[in-house]
Amino acid sequence: MNEIDKFRAEVADNIRGLGEDTDVQALSRIWLREITRHKYAYNFSWMGRPLIQFPQDMAALQELVWAVKPDLIIEAGIAHGGSLIMHASFLAMLDYCDAVEQGVPLDVTKPKRRVLGLDIDIRAHNRAAIEAHPMSNRIDMVQGSSVSPEVIAQVRELAKGHERILVILDSNHTHEHVLAELEAYAPLVSPGSYCVVFDTLVEDMPDELIQNRPWKKGDNPKTAVWEYLRRLNGEGRSASDGAKLQFEIDKSIEHKLLITVGPDGYLKRV
């Protein structure tokens, strides 16, 4: 075993240990509960645009993008556009690495990989800021409900021709809405890639922290994930590519991060 393989094995052992350490997991949940009171996720930006995400999850997404090397990332939920910019920058680095490895010039005016953002209300100032950003030439946006037949049809059309697709769901966090998004977009995920469902954390937070929102304990992204996986296991459906549609929760990501808004939300298509 060479040195890098030894290091990777050590990391894998670390992650397994964290997954078995119920005390440190409990401490992480306490920390998550308390920082949520301070809107911790609002503190971070990417290339000048607010992210409204935990940096730990952003690190995990970078690792997934590098491993999967998607040519399309679909994200439901745009807000200020920070995550769209971040995903575009990840894909730009993949294009750069491809050019270096192939020994060819990189034409930044013709990006190979793209990001598709969906939102029911793309506010004018956010759209203007995203479109003015240097990463905007690889970003497409669709305004409308992510679960409307018109938007679903448009996304499926735009997804045609892409070989490796990664999906991120981060819009309306009610059980019904997220379940409908999973039904619509999870089948677009390529084998070996991921459907990442954010804010499953709602299920683990006290109700007092989720005020003036239509989602709550028992009605949130995590309950939608559980229901979707139950349906898949019961129905044995196939995806649009004809392969059997099967997802599993990648608990190793949650164990590695400890601090995440997506417990049980990293779904790998296997």
PDB file of C-alpha atoms in Angstrom, residues 1-13 16:
ATOM      1  CA  MET A   1       0.000   0.000   0.000  1.00  0.00           C
ATOM      2  CA  ASN A   2       1.465   3.382  -1.009  1.00  0.00           C
ATOM      3  CA  GLU A   3       1.394   6.483   1.177  1.00  0.00           C
ATOM      4  CA  ILE A   4      -1.724   8.044  -0.362  1.00  0.00           C
ATOM      5  CA  ASP A   5      -3.635   4.770  -0.004  1.00  0.00           C
ATOM      6  CA  LYS A   6      -2.522   4.571   3.632  1.00  0.00           C
ATOM      7  CA  PHE A   7      -3.762   8.115   4.195  1.00  0.00           C
ATOM      8  CA  ARG A   8      -7.121   7.360   2.559  1.00  0.00           C
ATOM      9  CA  ALA A   9      -7.493   4.252   4.687  1.00  0.00           C
ATOM     10  CA  GLU A  10      -6.774   6.327   7.796  1.00  0.00           C
ATOM     11  CA  VAL A  11      -9.420   8.861   6.778  1.00  0.00           C
ATOM     12  CA  ALA A  12     -11.942   6.064   6.171  1.00  0.00           C
ATOM     13  CA  ASP A  13     -11.212   4.707   9.649  1.00  0.00           C
ATOM     14  CA  ARG A  16     -16.171   5.076  10.626  1.00  0.00           C
TER      15      ARG A  16
END
